[in-house]
Amino acid sequence: MNGPLQVIAAPSVAALPDVVGRSATGHWFTVSQDRIDQFADATADHQWIHVDPVRAAAGPFGATVAHGFLTLSLVPALTDGLLAVEGAAMVVNYGLDKVRFVSPVRAGSRVRATTTVVGVEPTPAGTRVLSDVVVDLEGADKPAVVARTITLVVPAPPPPAGPAR
């Protein structure tokens, strides 16, 4: 993937409350059958709707479909770079709320994510950022996935003091 189409930029961790309500959208990403097969192997979920193109063609979706958890697991990649925070030592996944798998993602389909910062919560470890993420499915009326993500933005430590004089 190339750089994001849009970026939500915070000039510091302390400025994160200023970006609440802002949104950014990433690039389209193709969910290939190979990726679906690799996810099936990694999770031991080889249900035919995911890995058997011949049987799935006659099934309810007309083709193999990605596991809902595969689509959800793409959220970090789909949102990578959409929130830029100066002075952050790291940004880590903290959790999820209200995950819904709305539409099936057929093999070969393209998805992209739009993230909207909906809240921030200062904590002793850093600032939790709550974002509503919508994983759009190209050409579909409804998204593939909607979720509230929680990330922890950990500020970089202050630089060491200079030598005492």
mmCIF file of C-alpha atoms in Angstrom:
data_model
loop_
_atom_site.group_PDB
_atom_site.id
_atom_site.type_symbol
_atom_site.label_atom_id
_atom_site.label_comp_id
_atom_site.label_asym_id
_atom_site.label_seq_id
_atom_site.Cartn_x
_atom_site.Cartn_y
_atom_site.Cartn_z
ATOM 1 C CA MET A 1 0.000 0.000 0.000
ATOM 2 C CA ASN A 2 1.119 3.519 -0.668
ATOM 3 C CA GLY A 3 0.807 6.385 1.808
ATOM 4 C CA PRO A 4 -2.676 7.214 3.066
ATOM 5 C CA LEU A 5 -5.030 9.367 1.030
ATOM 6 C CA GLN A 6 -5.705 11.551 4.063
ATOM 7 C CA VAL A 7 -4.055 11.922 7.456
ATOM 8 C CA ILE A 8 -5.382 12.984 10.833
ATOM 9 C CA ALA A 9 -2.399 14.856 12.244
ATOM 10 C CA ALA A 10 -1.857 15.709 15.901
ATOM 11 C CA PRO A 11 1.191 17.885 16.626
ATOM 12 C CA SER A 12 1.616 16.169 20.014
ATOM 13 C CA VAL A 13 0.066 13.514 22.233
ATOM 14 C CA ALA A 14 -1.402 16.330 24.342
ATOM 15 C CA ALA A 15 -3.150 17.693 21.222
ATOM 16 C CA LEU A 16 -5.087 14.470 20.559
ATOM 17 C CA PRO A 17 -8.358 15.937 21.933
ATOM 18 C CA ASP A 18 -8.185 18.464 19.086
ATOM 19 C CA VAL A 19 -8.572 15.738 16.433
ATOM 20 C CA VAL A 20 -11.794 14.259 17.829
ATOM 21 C CA GLY A 21 -14.346 14.254 15.038
ATOM 22 C CA ARG A 22 -11.782 14.125 12.227
ATOM 23 C CA SER A 23 -11.767 11.310 9.664
ATOM 24 C CA ALA A 24 -9.341 9.825 7.160
ATOM 25 C CA THR A 25 -9.644 7.137 4.505
ATOM 26 C CA GLY A 26 -6.959 4.754 3.290
ATOM 27 C CA HIS A 27 -6.263 3.032 -0.011
ATOM 28 C CA TRP A 28 -8.118 0.099 -1.532
ATOM 29 C CA PHE A 29 -6.711 -3.338 -0.723
ATOM 30 C CA THR A 30 -7.488 -6.581 -2.570
ATOM 31 C CA VAL A 31 -8.452 -9.591 -0.461
ATOM 32 C CA SER A 32 -7.107 -12.489 -2.515
ATOM 33 C CA GLN A 33 -7.992 -16.166 -2.308
ATOM 34 C CA ASP A 34 -4.363 -16.814 -1.388
ATOM 35 C CA ARG A 35 -4.690 -14.530 1.648
ATOM 36 C CA ILE A 36 -7.957 -16.243 2.619
ATOM 37 C CA ASP A 37 -6.256 -19.653 2.343
ATOM 38 C CA GLN A 38 -3.305 -18.471 4.456
ATOM 39 C CA PHE A 39 -5.697 -17.150 7.109
ATOM 40 C CA ALA A 40 -7.556 -20.479 7.074
ATOM 41 C CA ASP A 41 -4.252 -22.261 7.659
ATOM 42 C CA ALA A 42 -3.221 -19.858 10.443
ATOM 43 C CA THR A 43 -6.558 -20.212 12.264
ATOM 44 C CA ALA A 44 -7.443 -23.826 11.365
ATOM 45 C CA ASP A 45 -10.769 -22.556 9.978
ATOM 46 C CA HIS A 46 -11.108 -24.369 6.665
ATOM 47 C CA GLN A 47 -14.859 -24.050 6.237
ATOM 48 C CA TRP A 48 -15.780 -24.584 2.579
ATOM 49 C CA ILE A 49 -17.248 -21.086 2.146
ATOM 50 C CA HIS A 50 -13.682 -19.805 2.587
ATOM 51 C CA VAL A 51 -11.460 -22.372 0.857
ATOM 52 C CA ASP A 52 -13.470 -24.374 -1.691
ATOM 53 C CA PRO A 53 -14.129 -22.171 -4.750
ATOM 54 C CA VAL A 54 -16.108 -24.866 -6.600
ATOM 55 C CA ARG A 55 -18.484 -25.627 -3.736
ATOM 56 C CA ALA A 56 -18.688 -21.955 -2.718
ATOM 57 C CA ALA A 57 -19.725 -20.951 -6.253
ATOM 58 C CA ALA A 58 -22.972 -22.830 -5.642
ATOM 59 C CA GLY A 59 -23.275 -21.531 -2.078
ATOM 60 C CA PRO A 60 -25.070 -18.533 -0.601
ATOM 61 C CA PHE A 61 -22.427 -15.960 -1.636
ATOM 62 C CA GLY A 62 -21.648 -17.260 -5.139
ATOM 63 C CA ALA A 63 -17.923 -17.413 -4.377
ATOM 64 C CA THR A 64 -15.527 -18.001 -1.528
ATOM 65 C CA VAL A 65 -15.590 -15.290 1.126
ATOM 66 C CA ALA A 66 -13.011 -14.007 3.565
ATOM 67 C CA HIS A 67 -13.378 -14.934 7.195
ATOM 68 C CA GLY A 68 -14.901 -12.038 9.131
ATOM 69 C CA PHE A 69 -11.905 -12.155 11.444
ATOM 70 C CA LEU A 70 -9.567 -11.920 8.444
ATOM 71 C CA THR A 71 -11.243 -8.691 7.381
ATOM 72 C CA LEU A 72 -11.090 -7.435 10.968
ATOM 73 C CA SER A 73 -7.411 -8.389 11.214
ATOM 74 C CA LEU A 74 -6.700 -6.161 8.204
ATOM 75 C CA VAL A 75 -7.825 -3.049 10.124
ATOM 76 C CA PRO A 76 -4.307 -2.192 11.387
ATOM 77 C CA ALA A 77 -2.930 -2.360 7.834
ATOM 78 C CA LEU A 78 -5.922 -0.546 6.342
ATOM 79 C CA THR A 79 -5.625 2.284 8.878
ATOM 80 C CA ASP A 80 -1.823 2.422 8.999
ATOM 81 C CA GLY A 81 -0.678 6.028 8.754
ATOM 82 C CA LEU A 82 -4.165 7.530 8.952
ATOM 83 C CA LEU A 83 -3.446 8.955 12.422
ATOM 84 C CA ALA A 84 -0.062 10.661 12.811
ATOM 85 C CA VAL A 85 0.932 11.798 16.296
ATOM 86 C CA GLU A 86 4.150 13.758 16.753
ATOM 87 C CA GLY A 87 6.052 12.851 19.892
ATOM 88 C CA ALA A 88 4.602 9.354 20.218
ATOM 89 C CA ALA A 89 7.038 6.608 21.190
ATOM 90 C CA MET A 90 4.573 3.989 19.959
ATOM 91 C CA VAL A 91 0.953 3.322 19.166
ATOM 92 C CA VAL A 92 -0.411 -0.090 20.169
ATOM 93 C CA ASN A 93 -3.717 -1.899 19.760
ATOM 94 C CA TYR A 94 -5.607 -1.735 23.057
ATOM 95 C CA GLY A 95 -8.890 -3.376 22.129
ATOM 96 C CA LEU A 96 -12.143 -3.310 20.202
ATOM 97 C CA ASP A 97 -15.766 -2.529 20.948
ATOM 98 C CA LYS A 98 -18.939 -3.143 18.943
ATOM 99 C CA VAL A 99 -17.513 -5.214 16.098
ATOM 100 C CA ARG A 100 -19.990 -6.185 13.384
ATOM 101 C CA PHE A 101 -19.447 -8.184 10.191
ATOM 102 C CA VAL A 102 -21.998 -6.476 7.946
ATOM 103 C CA SER A 103 -21.287 -7.780 4.430
ATOM 104 C CA PRO A 104 -19.350 -10.782 3.109
ATOM 105 C CA VAL A 105 -16.045 -10.065 1.360
ATOM 106 C CA ARG A 106 -15.772 -12.277 -1.720
ATOM 107 C CA ALA A 107 -12.312 -13.409 -2.805
ATOM 108 C CA GLY A 108 -10.810 -10.794 -5.110
ATOM 109 C CA SER A 109 -12.864 -7.942 -3.617
ATOM 110 C CA ARG A 110 -11.306 -4.660 -2.577
ATOM 111 C CA VAL A 111 -11.706 -3.079 0.849
ATOM 112 C CA ARG A 112 -10.547 0.145 2.450
ATOM 113 C CA ALA A 113 -10.994 1.727 5.853
ATOM 114 C CA THR A 114 -12.236 5.081 7.016
ATOM 115 C CA THR A 115 -11.407 5.943 10.597
ATOM 116 C CA THR A 116 -13.025 8.691 12.651
ATOM 117 C CA VAL A 117 -11.567 9.683 16.005
ATOM 118 C CA VAL A 118 -14.510 9.761 18.414
ATOM 119 C CA GLY A 119 -12.803 10.174 21.772
ATOM 120 C CA VAL A 120 -9.610 10.301 23.771
ATOM 121 C CA GLU A 121 -8.973 9.121 27.313
ATOM 122 C CA PRO A 122 -5.766 10.097 29.127
ATOM 123 C CA THR A 123 -4.310 7.268 31.231
ATOM 124 C CA PRO A 124 -1.093 6.898 33.229
ATOM 125 C CA ALA A 125 0.372 4.773 30.386
ATOM 126 C CA GLY A 126 -0.579 7.170 27.587
ATOM 127 C CA THR A 127 -3.689 8.320 25.780
ATOM 128 C CA ARG A 128 -6.342 5.904 24.583
ATOM 129 C CA VAL A 129 -7.798 6.930 21.232
ATOM 130 C CA LEU A 130 -11.271 5.641 20.390
ATOM 131 C CA SER A 131 -12.015 5.471 16.678
ATOM 132 C CA ASP A 132 -14.976 4.314 14.648
ATOM 133 C CA VAL A 133 -13.635 2.285 11.736
ATOM 134 C CA VAL A 134 -15.716 1.413 8.703
ATOM 135 C CA VAL A 135 -14.224 -1.124 6.302
ATOM 136 C CA ASP A 136 -15.839 -0.321 2.973
ATOM 137 C CA LEU A 137 -16.382 -2.972 0.330
ATOM 138 C CA GLU A 138 -15.926 -1.636 -3.188
ATOM 139 C CA GLY A 139 -19.222 -1.568 -5.089
ATOM 140 C CA ALA A 140 -21.348 -2.586 -2.092
ATOM 141 C CA ASP A 141 -24.123 -0.614 -0.444
ATOM 142 C CA LYS A 142 -23.083 -1.721 3.036
ATOM 143 C CA PRO A 143 -19.626 -1.942 4.618
ATOM 144 C CA ALA A 144 -17.836 -5.212 5.285
ATOM 145 C CA VAL A 145 -17.006 -4.434 8.921
ATOM 146 C CA VAL A 146 -17.718 -1.699 11.430
ATOM 147 C CA ALA A 147 -15.853 -1.510 14.720
ATOM 148 C CA ARG A 148 -14.832 0.802 17.517
ATOM 149 C CA THR A 149 -11.075 0.490 17.889
ATOM 150 C CA ILE A 150 -9.055 1.546 20.892
ATOM 151 C CA THR A 151 -5.383 2.361 20.515
ATOM 152 C CA LEU A 152 -2.942 3.465 23.161
ATOM 153 C CA VAL A 153 -0.653 6.321 22.161
ATOM 154 C CA VAL A 154 2.421 6.266 24.377
ATOM 155 C CA PRO A 155 4.350 9.546 24.509
ATOM 156 C CA ALA A 156 8.079 9.529 23.924
ATOM 157 C CA PRO A 157 10.089 10.107 27.087
ATOM 158 C CA PRO A 158 11.540 13.565 27.490
ATOM 159 C CA PRO A 159 15.116 13.938 26.289
ATOM 160 C CA PRO A 160 17.751 13.439 28.967
ATOM 161 C CA ALA A 161 18.880 16.543 30.787
ATOM 162 C CA GLY A 162 22.165 17.996 29.694
ATOM 163 C CA PRO A 163 25.295 17.712 31.814
ATOM 164 C CA ALA A 164 25.130 19.537 35.137
ATOM 165 C CA ARG A 165 27.386 22.566 35.433
#
